[in-house]
Amino acid sequence: MTLLVILLLAYIFQIGSVLLLEFRHPDKALAWMFILFLVPVIGFMFYFFLAQDYRKRKKLRYSGAGQLQDVKTKLSEQSLIVKSVHELHNTDFQRYERLYGLLSHFPESPITGNNETRVLSEGETAFAAMLAEMEKAKHHIHIEFYIFRADGIGTVFQEVMIRKAREGVKVRLLCDGLGSHQLPSSFVHLLQKEGVEVYFFLPPFLATLDRRVNYRNHRKILVVDGTVGFLGGLNVGDDYLGLYEKMGYWRDTHLQLNGDSAYYLQKAFIENWQSASGQKIYAPELFPAHRCKQSEQVQILASGPNQQGNDIQKMYFGAIAAAKQRVWITSPYFIPDQGIFTALRTAALSGVEVLVIIPDRPDSRFVKLASLSYVEELMTAGVKFYQYKKGFIHAKVLIIDNLLASVGTANMDMRSFYYNFEITALMFDREAIIKLTKDFEEDVSESIPIHLPEFSRRSRLQKGAEIVARLLAPLL
């Protein structure tokens, strides 16, 4: 009897600990309680190593606040900052003052007004553009990817990095420790031998010791000479060129940025580099005057578990809630938290056209099950879902009315909201929105719609698997 009481008290302690620490995130709390119900002791051990609040570990916080404040001050002086809704070229925004109020409330991420954007809708085109800009580098190349492979395209990047390093260009490569864990040491050593600096963000061993293995750097950033930048869905690997038979054609969206917005990509890189390497690399020459003559307005939003709240999630929610005509979403991993889920239902019930493109052929069966668990509820509210059939769609795109469009690294899922370092670009000018709209319409033409009557007749086994995947999705 005494043993049973001890076990019961231990179980209550575990449940209480999760509720106390995760009360701000009900989805996470419910998922961990489900794990504790299945495997009480083992589940709590997993919680101990995987779920510790990132910000409580001093070792992993960004240091050098003064240096980063210097960066912020320089950028505010050097960039054309939009300071009023009336300064936006898109006059429709004057009817969305609450949304503008939200977007202007991200002090680290202002809307800038001296930019040129180029939407890159194919891996081949995007890689060619990145490599071409790297070849032009005179001072530095900063590269940050979640996944970097030592395959065909990875070797091409390696060759350019080495060649530029030999020319005296400072080349820095930052990869995620888990996402790029298969990158051979020989590949890395060759880069280092030739003068390329390489660091990994939270390598698995260090992340396990520091109880942060579940936090990942999912950003994809390239900055050349501080004035040209790239971000989007592409990692560096042959699969992103559609060369993996299993996945087939790879559909993605990447973005080239010239001008002020490149400074804010640079700022994000410097912060992650400092966290991974311990080096404080800020120098004025990393933010030279650019020669961009265009006047597109762009906002770079960076988010991560080091923040109090998630700026990208707030933007998604605010933009969906503000929509009057359309909410168009492309996401390979669609696992919304309760706030985004409610915003989508409410928008559809209000008569807004809500369209969501997800893959038909997933790269993760578990993620597909979790995504499908939301479909029936949202479709009953009027949301329309399409499954992309041409290959695998990996783009992360949000289009709101004719107001704004987002391209970046963040999926519409709880991993991006809770655990990952992400970055996205908001574009407000009509030309960019029109281009992304045409791409979305073409993707819809390559997709098949999900029909509610047929979908609702799926088997009990399928529904049961979806429920389990949905319960566990906040953790994975």
Short mmCIF file of C-alpha atoms in Angstrom, two decimals:
data_model
loop_
_atom_site.label_atom_id
_atom_site.label_comp_id
_atom_site.label_asym_id
_atom_site.label_seq_id
_atom_site.Cartn_x
_atom_site.Cartn_y
_atom_site.Cartn_z
CA MET A 1 0.00 0.00 0.00
CA THR A 2 2.82 2.39 0.89
CA LEU A 3 4.47 1.75 -2.48
CA LEU A 4 1.21 2.53 -4.29
CA VAL A 5 0.87 5.80 -2.38
CA ILE A 6 4.45 6.76 -3.29
CA LEU A 7 3.84 5.94 -6.94
CA LEU A 8 0.59 7.89 -6.93
CA LEU A 9 2.26 10.91 -5.34
CA ALA A 10 5.10 10.71 -7.87
CA TYR A 11 2.58 10.60 -10.72
CA ILE A 12 0.68 13.59 -9.29
CA PHE A 13 3.99 15.46 -9.00
CA GLN A 14 4.75 14.78 -12.66
CA ILE A 15 1.31 15.94 -13.82
CA GLY A 16 1.48 18.99 -11.57
CA SER A 17 4.92 19.93 -12.86
CA VAL A 18 3.75 19.84 -16.47
CA LEU A 19 0.62 21.87 -15.72
CA LEU A 20 2.60 24.44 -13.74
CA LEU A 21 5.30 24.89 -16.38
CA GLU A 22 3.14 24.64 -19.52
CA PHE A 23 -0.09 26.40 -18.48
CA ARG A 24 0.55 29.11 -21.09
CA HIS A 25 0.54 26.47 -23.86
CA PRO A 26 -2.48 24.15 -23.40
CA ASP A 27 -1.65 22.17 -26.56
CA LYS A 28 1.81 21.31 -25.23
CA ALA A 29 0.48 20.56 -21.76
CA LEU A 30 -2.13 18.16 -23.13
CA ALA A 31 0.45 16.38 -25.28
CA TRP A 32 2.83 15.89 -22.36
CA MET A 33 0.01 14.66 -20.11
CA PHE A 34 -0.88 12.10 -22.77
CA ILE A 35 2.75 10.93 -22.79
CA LEU A 36 2.78 10.73 -18.97
CA PHE A 37 -0.42 8.69 -19.06
CA LEU A 38 1.16 6.17 -21.43
CA VAL A 39 4.64 5.99 -19.85
CA PRO A 40 4.71 7.94 -16.57
CA VAL A 41 8.39 7.77 -15.57
CA ILE A 42 9.90 7.60 -19.04
CA GLY A 43 7.60 10.38 -20.21
CA PHE A 44 8.75 12.67 -17.42
CA MET A 45 12.38 11.98 -18.31
CA PHE A 46 11.63 12.99 -21.90
CA TYR A 47 9.95 16.12 -20.60
CA PHE A 48 13.01 16.94 -18.48
CA PHE A 49 15.36 16.74 -21.48
CA LEU A 50 13.13 18.08 -24.24
CA ALA A 51 10.78 20.68 -22.81
CA GLN A 52 12.87 22.97 -20.62
CA ASP A 53 12.18 26.65 -21.33
CA TYR A 54 14.94 27.81 -23.67
CA ARG A 55 15.16 31.23 -22.07
CA LYS A 56 15.99 29.83 -18.61
CA ARG A 57 19.39 28.56 -19.74
CA LYS A 58 21.86 31.43 -19.41
CA LYS A 59 24.42 29.47 -21.39
CA LEU A 60 22.21 29.64 -24.46
CA ARG A 61 20.98 33.19 -24.21
CA TYR A 62 22.37 35.76 -26.54
CA SER A 63 25.11 37.79 -24.88
CA GLY A 64 26.53 41.10 -26.00
CA ALA A 65 23.35 43.14 -25.62
CA GLY A 66 25.32 46.34 -26.08
CA GLN A 67 26.73 45.17 -29.39
CA LEU A 68 23.30 44.18 -30.68
CA GLN A 69 21.92 47.54 -29.55
CA ASP A 70 24.63 49.15 -31.69
CA VAL A 71 23.37 47.10 -34.64
CA LYS A 72 19.79 48.20 -34.00
CA THR A 73 20.81 51.86 -33.78
CA LYS A 74 22.86 51.69 -36.99
CA LEU A 75 20.04 50.02 -38.90
CA SER A 76 17.46 52.56 -37.78
CA GLU A 77 19.76 55.32 -39.05
CA GLN A 78 20.71 53.60 -42.29
CA SER A 79 17.33 52.19 -43.37
CA LEU A 80 14.25 53.94 -44.67
CA ILE A 81 11.78 53.08 -41.90
CA VAL A 82 8.01 53.24 -42.47
CA LYS A 83 6.66 55.11 -39.44
CA SER A 84 3.00 55.56 -40.33
CA VAL A 85 0.27 53.60 -42.07
CA HIS A 86 -0.05 56.58 -44.43
CA GLU A 87 3.52 55.96 -45.65
CA LEU A 88 2.63 52.53 -47.03
CA HIS A 89 2.30 52.42 -50.82
CA ASN A 90 -0.59 49.99 -50.50
CA THR A 91 -3.36 52.42 -49.59
CA ASP A 92 -5.69 49.52 -48.72
CA PHE A 93 -3.79 49.32 -45.46
CA GLN A 94 -5.46 52.50 -44.26
CA ARG A 95 -8.57 50.36 -43.70
CA TYR A 96 -6.53 47.90 -41.61
CA GLU A 97 -5.08 50.19 -38.95
CA ARG A 98 -5.27 47.51 -36.24
CA LEU A 99 -3.15 45.15 -38.33
CA TYR A 100 -0.68 47.93 -39.06
CA GLY A 101 -0.60 48.65 -35.33
CA LEU A 102 0.41 45.04 -34.67
CA LEU A 103 3.10 44.98 -37.37
CA SER A 104 4.55 48.28 -36.18
CA HIS A 105 4.70 46.89 -32.63
CA PHE A 106 7.70 44.67 -33.43
CA PRO A 107 10.50 47.13 -32.58
CA GLU A 108 13.29 44.79 -33.67
CA SER A 109 11.63 44.31 -37.07
CA PRO A 110 10.44 47.56 -38.66
CA ILE A 111 8.90 47.88 -42.11
CA THR A 112 11.60 49.21 -44.43
CA GLY A 113 11.03 51.13 -47.62
CA ASN A 114 14.09 50.83 -49.85
CA ASN A 115 14.00 47.29 -51.21
CA GLU A 116 13.81 45.15 -54.31
CA THR A 117 12.37 41.63 -54.11
CA ARG A 118 12.51 38.69 -56.47
CA VAL A 119 10.30 35.63 -55.93
CA LEU A 120 12.10 32.39 -56.81
CA SER A 121 9.65 29.54 -57.38
CA GLU A 122 12.02 26.77 -58.49
CA GLY A 123 15.00 25.24 -56.72
CA GLU A 124 17.17 25.43 -59.82
CA THR A 125 16.48 29.15 -60.29
CA ALA A 126 16.94 29.92 -56.61
CA PHE A 127 20.25 28.07 -56.27
CA ALA A 128 21.54 29.69 -59.45
CA ALA A 129 20.69 33.14 -58.05
CA MET A 130 22.35 32.39 -54.71
CA LEU A 131 25.52 31.05 -56.30
CA ALA A 132 25.70 33.98 -58.71
CA GLU A 133 25.58 36.48 -55.84
CA MET A 134 28.17 34.49 -53.88
CA GLU A 135 30.52 34.68 -56.87
CA LYS A 136 30.23 38.49 -56.76
CA ALA A 137 31.20 38.71 -53.06
CA LYS A 138 34.01 41.12 -52.20
CA HIS A 139 33.92 41.24 -48.40
CA HIS A 140 31.88 38.44 -46.79
CA ILE A 141 29.42 35.61 -47.33
CA HIS A 142 27.14 34.53 -44.47
CA ILE A 143 25.30 31.22 -44.92
CA GLU A 144 22.80 29.70 -42.50
CA PHE A 145 20.75 26.57 -43.25
CA TYR A 146 18.80 24.01 -41.28
CA ILE A 147 19.94 21.22 -43.63
CA PHE A 148 23.16 21.26 -45.62
CA ARG A 149 23.98 18.11 -47.57
CA ALA A 150 27.30 16.97 -49.04
CA ASP A 151 25.67 15.97 -52.34
CA GLY A 152 25.77 17.53 -55.80
CA ILE A 153 24.46 21.02 -55.02
CA GLY A 154 26.13 20.96 -51.59
CA THR A 155 29.47 20.32 -53.27
CA VAL A 156 28.86 23.23 -55.65
CA PHE A 157 28.28 25.51 -52.68
CA GLN A 158 31.41 24.12 -51.04
CA GLU A 159 33.51 24.85 -54.12
CA VAL A 160 32.28 28.45 -54.30
CA MET A 161 32.85 29.00 -50.58
CA ILE A 162 36.42 27.70 -50.87
CA ARG A 163 37.16 29.74 -53.97
CA LYS A 164 35.88 32.95 -52.38
CA ALA A 165 37.76 32.25 -49.13
CA ARG A 166 40.97 31.90 -51.16
CA GLU A 167 40.23 35.31 -52.68
CA GLY A 168 40.16 36.83 -49.21
CA VAL A 169 36.38 36.95 -48.72
CA LYS A 170 35.29 36.13 -45.17
CA VAL A 171 32.99 33.08 -45.40
CA ARG A 172 30.93 31.88 -42.45
CA LEU A 173 28.69 28.79 -42.54
CA LEU A 174 26.18 28.02 -39.80
CA CYS A 175 24.16 24.79 -39.86
CA ASP A 176 21.66 23.33 -37.44
CA GLY A 177 23.26 20.58 -35.35
CA LEU A 178 20.39 18.14 -35.80
CA GLY A 179 19.18 19.07 -39.28
CA SER A 180 22.72 18.80 -40.68
CA HIS A 181 23.97 15.99 -38.45
CA GLN A 182 24.71 13.81 -41.48
CA LEU A 183 27.11 16.36 -42.97
CA PRO A 184 30.42 14.42 -43.12
CA SER A 185 33.29 15.68 -41.00
CA SER A 186 35.54 15.44 -44.07
CA PHE A 187 33.27 17.95 -45.86
CA VAL A 188 33.48 20.34 -42.91
CA HIS A 189 37.24 19.88 -42.39
CA LEU A 190 37.95 20.73 -46.02
CA LEU A 191 36.00 23.97 -45.65
CA GLN A 192 37.84 24.84 -42.45
CA LYS A 193 41.20 23.97 -43.96
CA GLU A 194 40.54 26.47 -46.75
CA GLY A 195 39.58 29.25 -44.34
CA VAL A 196 35.79 28.92 -44.13
CA GLU A 197 34.48 29.23 -40.58
CA VAL A 198 31.89 26.53 -39.78
CA TYR A 199 29.74 26.19 -36.68
CA PHE A 200 26.73 24.08 -35.73
CA PHE A 201 23.78 25.44 -33.82
CA LEU A 202 23.06 23.20 -30.80
CA PRO A 203 24.84 19.97 -31.87
CA PRO A 204 22.86 16.95 -30.56
CA PHE A 205 25.33 16.05 -27.80
CA LEU A 206 25.49 19.61 -26.44
CA ALA A 207 21.75 20.05 -26.86
CA THR A 208 21.09 16.87 -24.87
CA LEU A 209 23.38 17.94 -22.04
CA ASP A 210 21.72 21.35 -21.94
CA ARG A 211 18.24 19.82 -22.25
CA ARG A 212 17.57 21.70 -25.50
CA VAL A 213 17.56 18.96 -28.12
CA ASN A 214 14.03 19.89 -29.18
CA TYR A 215 14.98 23.47 -30.10
CA ARG A 216 16.22 23.86 -33.66
CA ASN A 217 17.47 26.61 -35.97
CA HIS A 218 15.14 26.23 -38.94
CA ARG A 219 16.21 29.45 -40.67
CA LYS A 220 17.58 29.55 -44.22
CA ILE A 221 19.59 32.73 -44.73
CA LEU A 222 22.23 33.83 -47.20
CA VAL A 223 23.72 37.34 -47.00
CA VAL A 224 26.36 38.59 -49.43
CA ASP A 225 28.36 41.72 -48.60
CA GLY A 226 25.56 42.93 -46.33
CA THR A 227 23.36 44.25 -49.16
CA VAL A 228 21.89 41.16 -50.86
CA GLY A 229 20.02 38.44 -49.00
CA PHE A 230 17.99 35.29 -49.52
CA LEU A 231 15.47 33.42 -47.37
CA GLY A 232 12.69 30.93 -47.88
CA GLY A 233 11.92 27.24 -47.85
CA LEU A 234 15.01 25.82 -49.58
CA ASN A 235 17.78 24.02 -47.75
CA VAL A 236 20.94 22.96 -49.58
CA GLY A 237 20.48 19.47 -51.01
CA ASP A 238 19.70 17.63 -54.22
CA ASP A 239 16.22 16.76 -52.95
CA TYR A 240 15.37 20.48 -53.22
CA LEU A 241 16.15 20.19 -56.93
CA GLY A 242 13.71 17.31 -57.29
CA LEU A 243 16.51 14.75 -57.68
CA TYR A 244 15.27 12.33 -54.99
CA GLU A 245 13.06 9.68 -56.56
CA LYS A 246 11.07 9.20 -53.35
CA MET A 247 9.84 12.81 -53.29
CA GLY A 248 9.93 13.58 -57.01
CA TYR A 249 9.31 17.15 -58.17
CA TRP A 250 10.06 19.64 -55.39
CA ARG A 251 7.95 22.81 -55.28
CA ASP A 252 9.30 25.57 -53.06
CA THR A 253 9.35 29.34 -52.72
CA HIS A 254 12.48 31.35 -51.96
CA LEU A 255 13.07 35.08 -51.99
CA GLN A 256 15.93 37.35 -53.03
CA LEU A 257 16.11 40.69 -51.23
CA ASN A 258 18.21 43.73 -52.12
CA GLY A 259 18.37 46.80 -49.92
CA ASP A 260 17.30 47.59 -46.37
CA SER A 261 15.75 44.18 -45.70
CA ALA A 262 19.12 42.48 -46.25
CA TYR A 263 20.38 44.36 -43.18
CA TYR A 264 17.78 42.62 -41.03
CA LEU A 265 18.70 39.22 -42.43
CA GLN A 266 22.28 40.11 -41.53
CA LYS A 267 21.20 41.04 -38.00
CA ALA A 268 19.47 37.67 -37.57
CA PHE A 269 22.55 35.84 -38.82
CA ILE A 270 24.85 37.75 -36.44
CA GLU A 271 22.63 36.83 -33.47
CA ASN A 272 22.60 33.12 -34.35
CA TRP A 273 26.32 33.12 -35.14
CA GLN A 274 27.08 34.67 -31.77
CA SER A 275 24.92 32.10 -30.00
CA ALA A 276 26.57 29.15 -31.78
CA SER A 277 30.18 30.32 -31.89
CA GLY A 278 30.50 32.74 -28.99
CA GLN A 279 32.04 35.27 -31.39
CA LYS A 280 30.90 38.89 -31.40
CA ILE A 281 31.39 39.72 -35.05
CA TYR A 282 29.52 43.00 -35.34
CA ALA A 283 31.39 45.55 -37.42
CA PRO A 284 30.10 48.55 -39.40
CA GLU A 285 31.42 47.05 -42.64
CA LEU A 286 28.87 44.24 -42.30
CA PHE A 287 26.20 46.89 -43.00
CA PRO A 288 27.57 48.95 -45.90
CA ALA A 289 25.49 51.47 -47.78
CA HIS A 290 23.56 49.69 -50.50
CA ARG A 291 22.75 50.85 -54.01
CA CYS A 292 19.16 49.65 -54.22
CA LYS A 293 17.10 52.14 -56.24
CA GLN A 294 13.75 50.40 -55.75
CA SER A 295 11.16 51.38 -53.15
CA GLU A 296 9.40 48.13 -52.25
CA GLN A 297 8.33 47.92 -48.63
CA VAL A 298 9.39 44.80 -46.74
CA GLN A 299 9.36 43.65 -43.13
CA ILE A 300 11.66 40.90 -41.84
CA LEU A 301 10.24 39.03 -38.85
CA ALA A 302 12.50 36.72 -36.87
CA SER A 303 11.14 34.48 -34.13
CA GLY A 304 12.44 31.84 -31.78
CA PRO A 305 12.11 30.27 -28.34
CA ASN A 306 14.38 32.98 -26.94
CA GLN A 307 11.50 35.45 -27.40
CA GLN A 308 8.65 36.17 -25.03
CA GLY A 309 5.93 35.03 -27.39
CA ASN A 310 6.36 34.38 -31.10
CA ASP A 311 6.29 37.34 -33.49
CA ILE A 312 5.58 35.24 -36.58
CA GLN A 313 2.68 33.47 -34.88
CA LYS A 314 1.30 36.85 -33.78
CA MET A 315 1.58 38.12 -37.34
CA TYR A 316 -0.19 35.03 -38.74
CA PHE A 317 -3.01 35.40 -36.23
CA GLY A 318 -3.40 39.13 -36.71
CA ALA A 319 -3.32 38.93 -40.49
CA ILE A 320 -5.87 36.10 -40.66
CA ALA A 321 -8.16 37.90 -38.20
CA ALA A 322 -7.94 41.11 -40.25
CA ALA A 323 -8.67 39.48 -43.63
CA LYS A 324 -11.77 40.66 -45.48
CA GLN A 325 -11.58 38.80 -48.81
CA ARG A 326 -9.06 35.95 -48.76
CA VAL A 327 -6.61 33.94 -46.69
CA TRP A 328 -4.46 31.72 -48.91
CA ILE A 329 -1.99 29.40 -47.20
CA THR A 330 0.63 26.98 -48.49
CA SER A 331 2.32 24.89 -45.84
CA PRO A 332 3.88 21.41 -45.99
CA TYR A 333 3.24 20.96 -42.27
CA PHE A 334 -0.19 22.21 -41.25
CA ILE A 335 -0.63 21.75 -37.50
CA PRO A 336 -2.09 25.05 -36.23
CA ASP A 337 -2.27 25.93 -32.56
CA GLN A 338 -5.63 26.78 -31.04
CA GLY A 339 -5.32 30.49 -31.80
CA ILE A 340 -4.59 30.03 -35.52
CA PHE A 341 -7.21 27.26 -35.75
CA THR A 342 -9.87 29.57 -34.30
CA ALA A 343 -8.79 32.47 -36.51
CA LEU A 344 -9.14 30.31 -39.63
CA ARG A 345 -12.57 29.00 -38.61
CA THR A 346 -13.77 32.49 -37.76
CA ALA A 347 -12.51 33.94 -41.05
CA ALA A 348 -14.24 31.23 -43.08
CA LEU A 349 -17.49 31.57 -41.13
CA SER A 350 -17.32 35.32 -41.78
CA GLY A 351 -17.32 34.75 -45.54
CA VAL A 352 -13.58 35.12 -46.15
CA GLU A 353 -12.20 32.73 -48.79
CA VAL A 354 -9.80 30.48 -46.88
CA LEU A 355 -7.76 28.11 -49.08
CA VAL A 356 -5.03 25.80 -47.78
CA ILE A 357 -2.60 23.79 -49.92
CA ILE A 358 -0.91 20.82 -48.25
CA PRO A 359 1.11 17.97 -49.80
CA ASP A 360 -0.61 14.86 -51.09
CA ARG A 361 2.71 12.99 -50.89
CA PRO A 362 4.17 13.74 -47.44
CA ASP A 363 7.76 13.48 -46.30
CA SER A 364 6.39 12.41 -42.90
CA ARG A 365 3.43 10.06 -42.46
CA PHE A 366 3.02 11.27 -38.88
CA VAL A 367 2.77 14.93 -39.93
CA LYS A 368 0.26 14.04 -42.64
CA LEU A 369 -1.96 12.30 -40.09
CA ALA A 370 -1.75 15.25 -37.70
CA SER A 371 -2.58 17.69 -40.52
CA LEU A 372 -5.59 15.70 -41.66
CA SER A 373 -6.98 15.72 -38.12
CA TYR A 374 -7.80 19.42 -38.55
CA VAL A 375 -9.33 19.18 -42.02
CA GLU A 376 -12.89 18.04 -41.24
CA GLU A 377 -13.48 20.63 -38.50
CA LEU A 378 -12.17 23.45 -40.64
CA MET A 379 -14.03 22.34 -43.75
CA THR A 380 -17.34 22.39 -41.88
CA ALA A 381 -16.64 26.09 -41.28
CA GLY A 382 -15.97 26.68 -44.98
CA VAL A 383 -12.20 26.30 -45.27
CA LYS A 384 -11.15 24.63 -48.55
CA PHE A 385 -8.21 22.22 -48.66
CA TYR A 386 -6.16 21.13 -51.66
CA GLN A 387 -3.58 18.35 -51.82
CA TYR A 388 -0.66 19.06 -54.14
CA LYS A 389 -0.17 16.17 -56.59
CA LYS A 390 2.68 17.20 -58.89
CA GLY A 391 5.34 16.30 -56.31
CA PHE A 392 6.14 17.57 -52.83
CA ILE A 393 5.22 21.15 -51.95
CA HIS A 394 7.51 22.70 -49.34
CA ALA A 395 6.69 26.41 -49.79
CA LYS A 396 5.63 28.47 -46.78
CA VAL A 397 3.39 31.22 -48.13
CA LEU A 398 0.57 33.33 -46.70
CA ILE A 399 -1.47 35.79 -48.81
CA ILE A 400 -3.98 38.12 -47.14
CA ASP A 401 -6.44 39.98 -49.42
CA ASN A 402 -4.43 42.26 -51.74
CA LEU A 403 -2.75 43.55 -48.61
CA LEU A 404 0.34 41.53 -47.82
CA ALA A 405 2.13 38.28 -48.53
CA SER A 406 4.58 36.32 -46.43
CA VAL A 407 7.42 34.07 -47.60
CA GLY A 408 9.80 32.46 -45.16
CA THR A 409 10.89 29.40 -43.23
CA ALA A 410 8.01 29.06 -40.75
CA ASN A 411 5.40 26.39 -41.32
CA MET A 412 1.83 26.79 -40.12
CA ASP A 413 2.57 24.41 -37.28
CA MET A 414 3.30 24.34 -33.58
CA ARG A 415 6.94 23.33 -34.01
CA SER A 416 7.59 26.59 -35.84
CA PHE A 417 5.65 28.50 -33.17
CA TYR A 418 7.13 26.86 -30.05
CA TYR A 419 10.52 25.31 -30.77
CA ASN A 420 12.18 26.64 -33.92
CA PHE A 421 14.14 29.74 -34.78
CA GLU A 422 12.36 30.99 -37.91
CA ILE A 423 12.44 34.00 -40.21
CA THR A 424 9.99 35.37 -42.75
CA ALA A 425 9.58 38.36 -45.05
CA LEU A 426 6.36 40.34 -45.32
CA MET A 427 5.82 42.09 -48.64
CA PHE A 428 3.29 44.87 -49.09
CA ASP A 429 3.71 45.96 -52.72
CA ARG A 430 1.24 44.70 -55.29
CA GLU A 431 3.78 43.33 -57.77
CA ALA A 432 5.13 40.79 -55.29
CA ILE A 433 1.62 39.87 -54.11
CA ILE A 434 0.50 39.36 -57.73
CA LYS A 435 3.47 37.07 -58.44
CA LEU A 436 2.76 34.94 -55.37
CA THR A 437 -0.94 34.90 -56.22
CA LYS A 438 -0.18 33.50 -59.69
CA ASP A 439 2.08 30.85 -58.17
CA PHE A 440 -0.64 29.89 -55.70
CA GLU A 441 -3.25 29.60 -58.45
CA GLU A 442 -0.89 27.42 -60.47
CA ASP A 443 -0.30 25.22 -57.41
CA VAL A 444 -4.07 24.85 -56.97
CA SER A 445 -4.30 23.70 -60.59
CA GLU A 446 -1.74 20.98 -59.77
CA SER A 447 -3.74 19.88 -56.72
CA ILE A 448 -6.89 17.94 -55.98
CA PRO A 449 -9.56 19.33 -53.65
CA ILE A 450 -10.56 17.44 -50.53
CA HIS A 451 -14.33 16.84 -50.61
CA LEU A 452 -15.95 16.83 -47.19
CA PRO A 453 -18.57 14.08 -47.77
CA GLU A 454 -15.94 11.66 -49.02
CA PHE A 455 -13.32 12.70 -46.45
CA SER A 456 -15.72 12.28 -43.53
CA ARG A 457 -16.19 8.60 -44.48
CA ARG A 458 -12.58 7.63 -43.75
CA SER A 459 -12.14 4.60 -41.52
CA ARG A 460 -12.17 4.58 -37.72
CA LEU A 461 -8.60 3.33 -37.78
CA GLN A 462 -7.57 6.34 -39.87
CA LYS A 463 -9.42 8.71 -37.53
CA GLY A 464 -7.85 7.08 -34.50
CA ALA A 465 -4.37 7.45 -35.95
CA GLU A 466 -5.09 11.13 -36.71
CA ILE A 467 -6.19 11.72 -33.10
CA VAL A 468 -3.00 10.22 -31.69
CA ALA A 469 -0.85 12.19 -34.13
CA ARG A 470 -2.70 15.39 -33.24
CA LEU A 471 -2.18 14.82 -29.51
CA LEU A 472 1.55 14.30 -29.98
CA ALA A 473 2.09 16.94 -32.68
CA PRO A 474 2.95 19.84 -30.31
CA LEU A 475 6.00 17.88 -29.17
CA LEU A 476 7.47 16.78 -32.50
#
